[in-house]
mmCIF file of C-alpha atoms in Angstrom:
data_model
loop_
_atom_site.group_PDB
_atom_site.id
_atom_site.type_symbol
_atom_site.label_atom_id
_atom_site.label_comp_id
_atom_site.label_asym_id
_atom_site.label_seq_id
_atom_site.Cartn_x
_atom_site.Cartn_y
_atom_site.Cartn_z
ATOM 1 C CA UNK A 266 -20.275 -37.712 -14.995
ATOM 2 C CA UNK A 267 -17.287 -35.375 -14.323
ATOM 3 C CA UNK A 268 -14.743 -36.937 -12.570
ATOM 4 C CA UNK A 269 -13.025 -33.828 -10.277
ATOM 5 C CA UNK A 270 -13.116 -33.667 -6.980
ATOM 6 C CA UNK A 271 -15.916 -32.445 -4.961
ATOM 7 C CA UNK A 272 -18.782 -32.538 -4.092
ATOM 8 C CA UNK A 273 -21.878 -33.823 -6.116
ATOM 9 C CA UNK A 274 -24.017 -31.477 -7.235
ATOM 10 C CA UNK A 275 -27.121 -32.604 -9.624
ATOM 11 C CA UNK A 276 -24.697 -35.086 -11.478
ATOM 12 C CA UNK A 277 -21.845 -32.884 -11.702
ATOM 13 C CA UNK A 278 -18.785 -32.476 -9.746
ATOM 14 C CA UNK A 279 -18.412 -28.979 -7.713
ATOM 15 C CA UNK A 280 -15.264 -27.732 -6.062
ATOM 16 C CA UNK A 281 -15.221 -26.862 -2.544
ATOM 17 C CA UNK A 282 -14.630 -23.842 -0.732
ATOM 18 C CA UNK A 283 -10.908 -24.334 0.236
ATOM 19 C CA UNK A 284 -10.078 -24.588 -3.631
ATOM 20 C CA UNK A 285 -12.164 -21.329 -4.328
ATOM 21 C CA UNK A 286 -9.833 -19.679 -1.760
ATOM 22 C CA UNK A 287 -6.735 -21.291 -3.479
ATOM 23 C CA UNK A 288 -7.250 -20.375 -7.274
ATOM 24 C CA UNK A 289 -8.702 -16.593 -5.312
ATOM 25 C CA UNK A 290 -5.204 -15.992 -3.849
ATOM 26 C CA UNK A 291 -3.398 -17.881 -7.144
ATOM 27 C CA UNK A 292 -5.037 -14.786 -9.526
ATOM 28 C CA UNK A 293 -4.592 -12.063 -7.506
ATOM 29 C CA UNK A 294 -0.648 -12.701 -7.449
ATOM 30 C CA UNK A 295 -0.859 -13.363 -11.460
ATOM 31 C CA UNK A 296 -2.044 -9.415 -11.254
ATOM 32 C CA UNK A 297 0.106 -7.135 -13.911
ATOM 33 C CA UNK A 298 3.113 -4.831 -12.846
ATOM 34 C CA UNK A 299 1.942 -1.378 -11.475
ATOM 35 C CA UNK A 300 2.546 1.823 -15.092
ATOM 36 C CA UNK A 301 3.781 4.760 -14.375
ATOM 37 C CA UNK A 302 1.158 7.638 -16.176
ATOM 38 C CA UNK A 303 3.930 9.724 -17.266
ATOM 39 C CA UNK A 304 6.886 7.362 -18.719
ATOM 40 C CA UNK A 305 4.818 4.026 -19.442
ATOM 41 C CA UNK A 306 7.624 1.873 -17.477
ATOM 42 C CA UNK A 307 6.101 -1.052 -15.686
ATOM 43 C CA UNK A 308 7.375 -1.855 -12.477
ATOM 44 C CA UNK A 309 6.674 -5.057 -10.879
ATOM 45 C CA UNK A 310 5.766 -3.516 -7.503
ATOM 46 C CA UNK A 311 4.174 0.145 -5.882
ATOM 47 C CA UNK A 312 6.365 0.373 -3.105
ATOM 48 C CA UNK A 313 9.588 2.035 -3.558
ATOM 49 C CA UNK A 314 8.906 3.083 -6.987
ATOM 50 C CA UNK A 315 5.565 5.357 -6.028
ATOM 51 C CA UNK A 316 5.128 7.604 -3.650
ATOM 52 C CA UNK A 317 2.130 7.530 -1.318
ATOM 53 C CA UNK A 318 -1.107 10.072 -1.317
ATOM 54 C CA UNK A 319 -3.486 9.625 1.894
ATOM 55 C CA UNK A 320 -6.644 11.039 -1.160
ATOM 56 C CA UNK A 321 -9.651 9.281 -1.850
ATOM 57 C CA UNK A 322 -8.321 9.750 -5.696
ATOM 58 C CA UNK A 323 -5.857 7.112 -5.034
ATOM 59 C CA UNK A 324 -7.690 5.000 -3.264
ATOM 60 C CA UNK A 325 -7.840 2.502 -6.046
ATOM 61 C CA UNK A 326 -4.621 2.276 -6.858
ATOM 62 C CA UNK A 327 -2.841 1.076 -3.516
ATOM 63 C CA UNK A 328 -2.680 4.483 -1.685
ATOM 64 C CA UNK A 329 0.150 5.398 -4.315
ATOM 65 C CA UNK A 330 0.222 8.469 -7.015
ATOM 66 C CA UNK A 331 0.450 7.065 -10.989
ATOM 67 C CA UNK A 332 3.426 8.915 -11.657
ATOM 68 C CA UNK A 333 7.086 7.158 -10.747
ATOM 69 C CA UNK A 334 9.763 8.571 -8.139
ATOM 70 C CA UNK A 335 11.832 9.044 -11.318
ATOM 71 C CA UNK A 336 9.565 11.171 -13.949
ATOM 72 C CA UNK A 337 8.164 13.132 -10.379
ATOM 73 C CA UNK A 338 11.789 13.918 -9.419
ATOM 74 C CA UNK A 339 12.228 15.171 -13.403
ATOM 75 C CA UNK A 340 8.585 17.044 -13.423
ATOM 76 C CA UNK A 341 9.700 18.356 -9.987
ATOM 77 C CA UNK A 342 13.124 20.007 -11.093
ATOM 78 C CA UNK A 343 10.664 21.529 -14.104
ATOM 79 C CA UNK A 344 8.763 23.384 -11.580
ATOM 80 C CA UNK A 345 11.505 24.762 -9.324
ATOM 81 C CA UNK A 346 12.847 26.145 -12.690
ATOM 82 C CA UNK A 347 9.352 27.469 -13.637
ATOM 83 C CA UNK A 348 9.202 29.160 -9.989
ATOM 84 C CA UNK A 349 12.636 30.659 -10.304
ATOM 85 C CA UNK A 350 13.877 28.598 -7.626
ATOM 86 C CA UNK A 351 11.225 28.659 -5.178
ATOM 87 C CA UNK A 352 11.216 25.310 -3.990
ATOM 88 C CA UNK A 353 7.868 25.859 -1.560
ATOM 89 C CA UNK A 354 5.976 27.059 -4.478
ATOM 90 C CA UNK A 355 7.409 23.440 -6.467
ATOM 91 C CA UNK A 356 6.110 21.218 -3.918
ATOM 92 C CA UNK A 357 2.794 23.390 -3.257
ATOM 93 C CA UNK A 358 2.539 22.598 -7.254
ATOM 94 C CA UNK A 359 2.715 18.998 -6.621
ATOM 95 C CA UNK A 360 0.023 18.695 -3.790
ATOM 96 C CA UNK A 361 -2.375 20.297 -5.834
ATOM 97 C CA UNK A 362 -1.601 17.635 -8.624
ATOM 98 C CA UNK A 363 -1.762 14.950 -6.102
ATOM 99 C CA UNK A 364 -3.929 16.038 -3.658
ATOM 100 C CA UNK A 365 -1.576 16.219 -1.096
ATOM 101 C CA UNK A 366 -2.085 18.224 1.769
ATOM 102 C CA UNK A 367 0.547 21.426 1.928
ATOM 103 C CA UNK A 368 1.589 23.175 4.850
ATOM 104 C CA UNK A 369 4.780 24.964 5.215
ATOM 105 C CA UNK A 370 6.006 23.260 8.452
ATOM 106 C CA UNK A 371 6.163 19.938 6.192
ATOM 107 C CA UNK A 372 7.701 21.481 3.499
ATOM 108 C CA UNK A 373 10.284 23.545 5.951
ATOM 109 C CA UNK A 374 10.759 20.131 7.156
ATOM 110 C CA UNK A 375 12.096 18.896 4.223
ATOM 111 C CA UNK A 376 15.211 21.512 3.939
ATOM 112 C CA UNK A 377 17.766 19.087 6.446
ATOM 113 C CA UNK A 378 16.581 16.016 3.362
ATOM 114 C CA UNK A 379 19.209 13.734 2.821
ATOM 115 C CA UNK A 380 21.918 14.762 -0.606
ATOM 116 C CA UNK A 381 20.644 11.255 -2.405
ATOM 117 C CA UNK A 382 16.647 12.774 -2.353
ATOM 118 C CA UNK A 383 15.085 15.393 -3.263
ATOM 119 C CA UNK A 384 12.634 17.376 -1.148
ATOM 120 C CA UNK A 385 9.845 16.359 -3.192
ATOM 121 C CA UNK A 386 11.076 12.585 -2.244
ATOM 122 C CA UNK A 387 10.847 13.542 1.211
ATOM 123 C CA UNK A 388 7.567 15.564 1.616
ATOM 124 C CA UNK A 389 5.296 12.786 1.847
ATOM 125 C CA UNK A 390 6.755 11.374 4.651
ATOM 126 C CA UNK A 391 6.664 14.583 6.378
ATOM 127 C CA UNK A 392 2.753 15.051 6.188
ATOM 128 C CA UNK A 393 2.777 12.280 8.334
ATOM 129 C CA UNK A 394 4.017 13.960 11.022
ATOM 130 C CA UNK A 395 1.399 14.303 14.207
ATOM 131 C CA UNK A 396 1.048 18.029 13.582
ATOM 132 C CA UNK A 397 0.501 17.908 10.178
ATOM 133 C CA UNK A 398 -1.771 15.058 9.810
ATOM 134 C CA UNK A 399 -4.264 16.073 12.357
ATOM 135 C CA UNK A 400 -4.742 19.085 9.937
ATOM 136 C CA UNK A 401 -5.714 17.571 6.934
ATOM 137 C CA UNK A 402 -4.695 14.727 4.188
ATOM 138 C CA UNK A 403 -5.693 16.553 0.677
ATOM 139 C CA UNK A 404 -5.539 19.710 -0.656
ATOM 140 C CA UNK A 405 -9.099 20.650 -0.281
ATOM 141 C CA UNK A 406 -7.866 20.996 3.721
ATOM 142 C CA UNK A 407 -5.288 23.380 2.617
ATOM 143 C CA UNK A 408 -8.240 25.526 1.130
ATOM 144 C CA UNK A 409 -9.823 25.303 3.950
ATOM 145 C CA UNK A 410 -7.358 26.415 6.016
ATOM 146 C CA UNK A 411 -6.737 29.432 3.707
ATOM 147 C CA UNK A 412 -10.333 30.160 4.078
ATOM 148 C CA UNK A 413 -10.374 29.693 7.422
ATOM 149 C CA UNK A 414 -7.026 32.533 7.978
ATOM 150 C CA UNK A 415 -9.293 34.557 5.610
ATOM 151 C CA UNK A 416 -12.131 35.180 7.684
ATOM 152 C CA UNK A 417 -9.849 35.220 10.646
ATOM 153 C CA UNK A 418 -7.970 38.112 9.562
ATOM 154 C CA UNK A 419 -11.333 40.176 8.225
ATOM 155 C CA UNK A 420 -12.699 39.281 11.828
ATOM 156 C CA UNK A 421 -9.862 40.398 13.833
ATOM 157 C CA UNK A 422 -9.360 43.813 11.634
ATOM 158 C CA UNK A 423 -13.437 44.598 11.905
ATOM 159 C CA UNK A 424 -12.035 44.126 16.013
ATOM 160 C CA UNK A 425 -9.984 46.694 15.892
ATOM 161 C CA UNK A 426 -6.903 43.963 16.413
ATOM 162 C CA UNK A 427 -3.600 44.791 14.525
ATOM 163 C CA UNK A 428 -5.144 46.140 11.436
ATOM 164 C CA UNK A 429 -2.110 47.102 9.791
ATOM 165 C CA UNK A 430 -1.343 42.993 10.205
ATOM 166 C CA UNK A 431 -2.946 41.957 6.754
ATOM 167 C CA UNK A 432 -5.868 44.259 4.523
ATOM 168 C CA UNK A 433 -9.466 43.099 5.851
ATOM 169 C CA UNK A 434 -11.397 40.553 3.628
ATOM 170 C CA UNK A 435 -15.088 40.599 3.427
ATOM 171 C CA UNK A 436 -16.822 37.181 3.049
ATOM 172 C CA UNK A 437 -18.864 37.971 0.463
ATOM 173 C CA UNK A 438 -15.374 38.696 -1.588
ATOM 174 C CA UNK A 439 -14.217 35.542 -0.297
ATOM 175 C CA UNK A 440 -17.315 33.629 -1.669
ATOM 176 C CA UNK A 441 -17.482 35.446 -5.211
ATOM 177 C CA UNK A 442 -14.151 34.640 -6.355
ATOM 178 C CA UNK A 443 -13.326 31.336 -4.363
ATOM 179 C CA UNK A 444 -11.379 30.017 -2.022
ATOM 180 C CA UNK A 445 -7.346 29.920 -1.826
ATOM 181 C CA UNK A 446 -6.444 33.407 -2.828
ATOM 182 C CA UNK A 447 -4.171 35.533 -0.388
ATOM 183 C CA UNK A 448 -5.953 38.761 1.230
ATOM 184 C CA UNK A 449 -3.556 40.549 -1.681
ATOM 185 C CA UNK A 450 -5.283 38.672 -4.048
ATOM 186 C CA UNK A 451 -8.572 39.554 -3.587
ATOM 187 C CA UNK A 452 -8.222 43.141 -3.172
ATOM 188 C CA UNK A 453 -6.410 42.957 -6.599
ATOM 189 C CA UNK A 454 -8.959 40.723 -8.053
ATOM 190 C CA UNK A 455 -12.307 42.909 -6.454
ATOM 191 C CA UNK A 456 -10.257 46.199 -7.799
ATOM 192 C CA UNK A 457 -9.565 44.894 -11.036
ATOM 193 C CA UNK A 458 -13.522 43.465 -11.519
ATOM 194 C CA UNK A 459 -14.759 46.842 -10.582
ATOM 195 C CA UNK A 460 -12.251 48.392 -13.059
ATOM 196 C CA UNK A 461 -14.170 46.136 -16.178
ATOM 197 C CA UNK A 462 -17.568 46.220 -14.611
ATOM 198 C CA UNK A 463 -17.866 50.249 -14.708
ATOM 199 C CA UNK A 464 -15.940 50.055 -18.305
ATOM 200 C CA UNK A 465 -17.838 47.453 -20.164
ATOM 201 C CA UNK A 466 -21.851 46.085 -19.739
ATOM 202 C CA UNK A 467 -22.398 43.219 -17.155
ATOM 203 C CA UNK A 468 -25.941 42.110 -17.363
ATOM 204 C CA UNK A 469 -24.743 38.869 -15.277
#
């Protein structure tokens, strides 16, 4: 007969409950460092090496994007050279890759950032604020929003309300090509697709 402690269980020794809980908690803090995606490092803890995403994507993971402070301060420089220096267009890049939620006040909120971080450092902090995070937490709100401003602006022009304030966008537009585009956009893109639809054969 075994002889650990426990109780007795058909002939053979069973550990209680308390030592279940004990070898539990023992395991969990045996658990690997936390991989950056990007650069491979390991790093033996999330916080202060990752920054935070409020997504469902992330969920898993802690809360915290796969990609380190470090390599998204180096990716981040990449874009603001890629946008000629348009910083809001940088971090916009970075919410869709994260599913962060964008809005401008955050981002304008970023500008007085202390010299030792970047804005991108500080952004997720600032969608924390009350009047951002009642908004939205991913980027599918920032569609949303878009969409929303869309059909606002068609609505208010068909009423005759500042019409010269942005060009009228019909919702059927809206619907064909997607959400997110500016009201720019989708005069350029409905112009452009009646261009090639008179030129060339469409069956579909």
């Amino acid at each position: 007969m075994a002889t650990r402690k426990g109780k007795q269980f058909r002939g053979e020794a069973v550990q209680t409950d308390s030592s279940a809980k004990m070898k539990k908690i023992e395991r969990e803090s045996e658990k690997p460092g936390c991989k950056c995606s990007c650069c491979g490092k390991v790093y033996p803890m999330q916080k202060g090496n990752f920054s935070v995403s409020n997504s469902k994507l992330f969920a898993g993971n802690g809360g915290y994007i796969t990609m380190c402070r470090l390599c998204l301060e180096k990716y981040y420089r990449q874009l603001v050279a890629f946008y000629d220096g348009n910083v809001e267009l940088a971090i916009e890049h970075c919410c869709r890759l994260f599913d962060w939620y964008y809005h401008s006040d955050a981002a304008a909120a970023t500008v007085n950032a202390s010299l030792s971080y970047s804005r991108i450092m500080i952004y997720p902090s600032k969608m924390n604020m009350a009047q951002i995070k009642s908004k939205g937490t991913c980027f599918l709100d920032t569609l949303r929003d878009r969409r929303d401003r869309i059909l606002e602006i068609g609505a208010a022009s068909e009423l005759g309300a500042d019409p010269e304030a942005a060009p009228p966008v019909d919702e059927k537009i809206v619907k064909f090509f997607g959400f997110g585009y500016t009201p720019e956009e989708y005069g350029y893109l409905y112009e452009q697709y009646k261009d090639w639809s008179t030129r060339y054969e469409c069956q579909t």
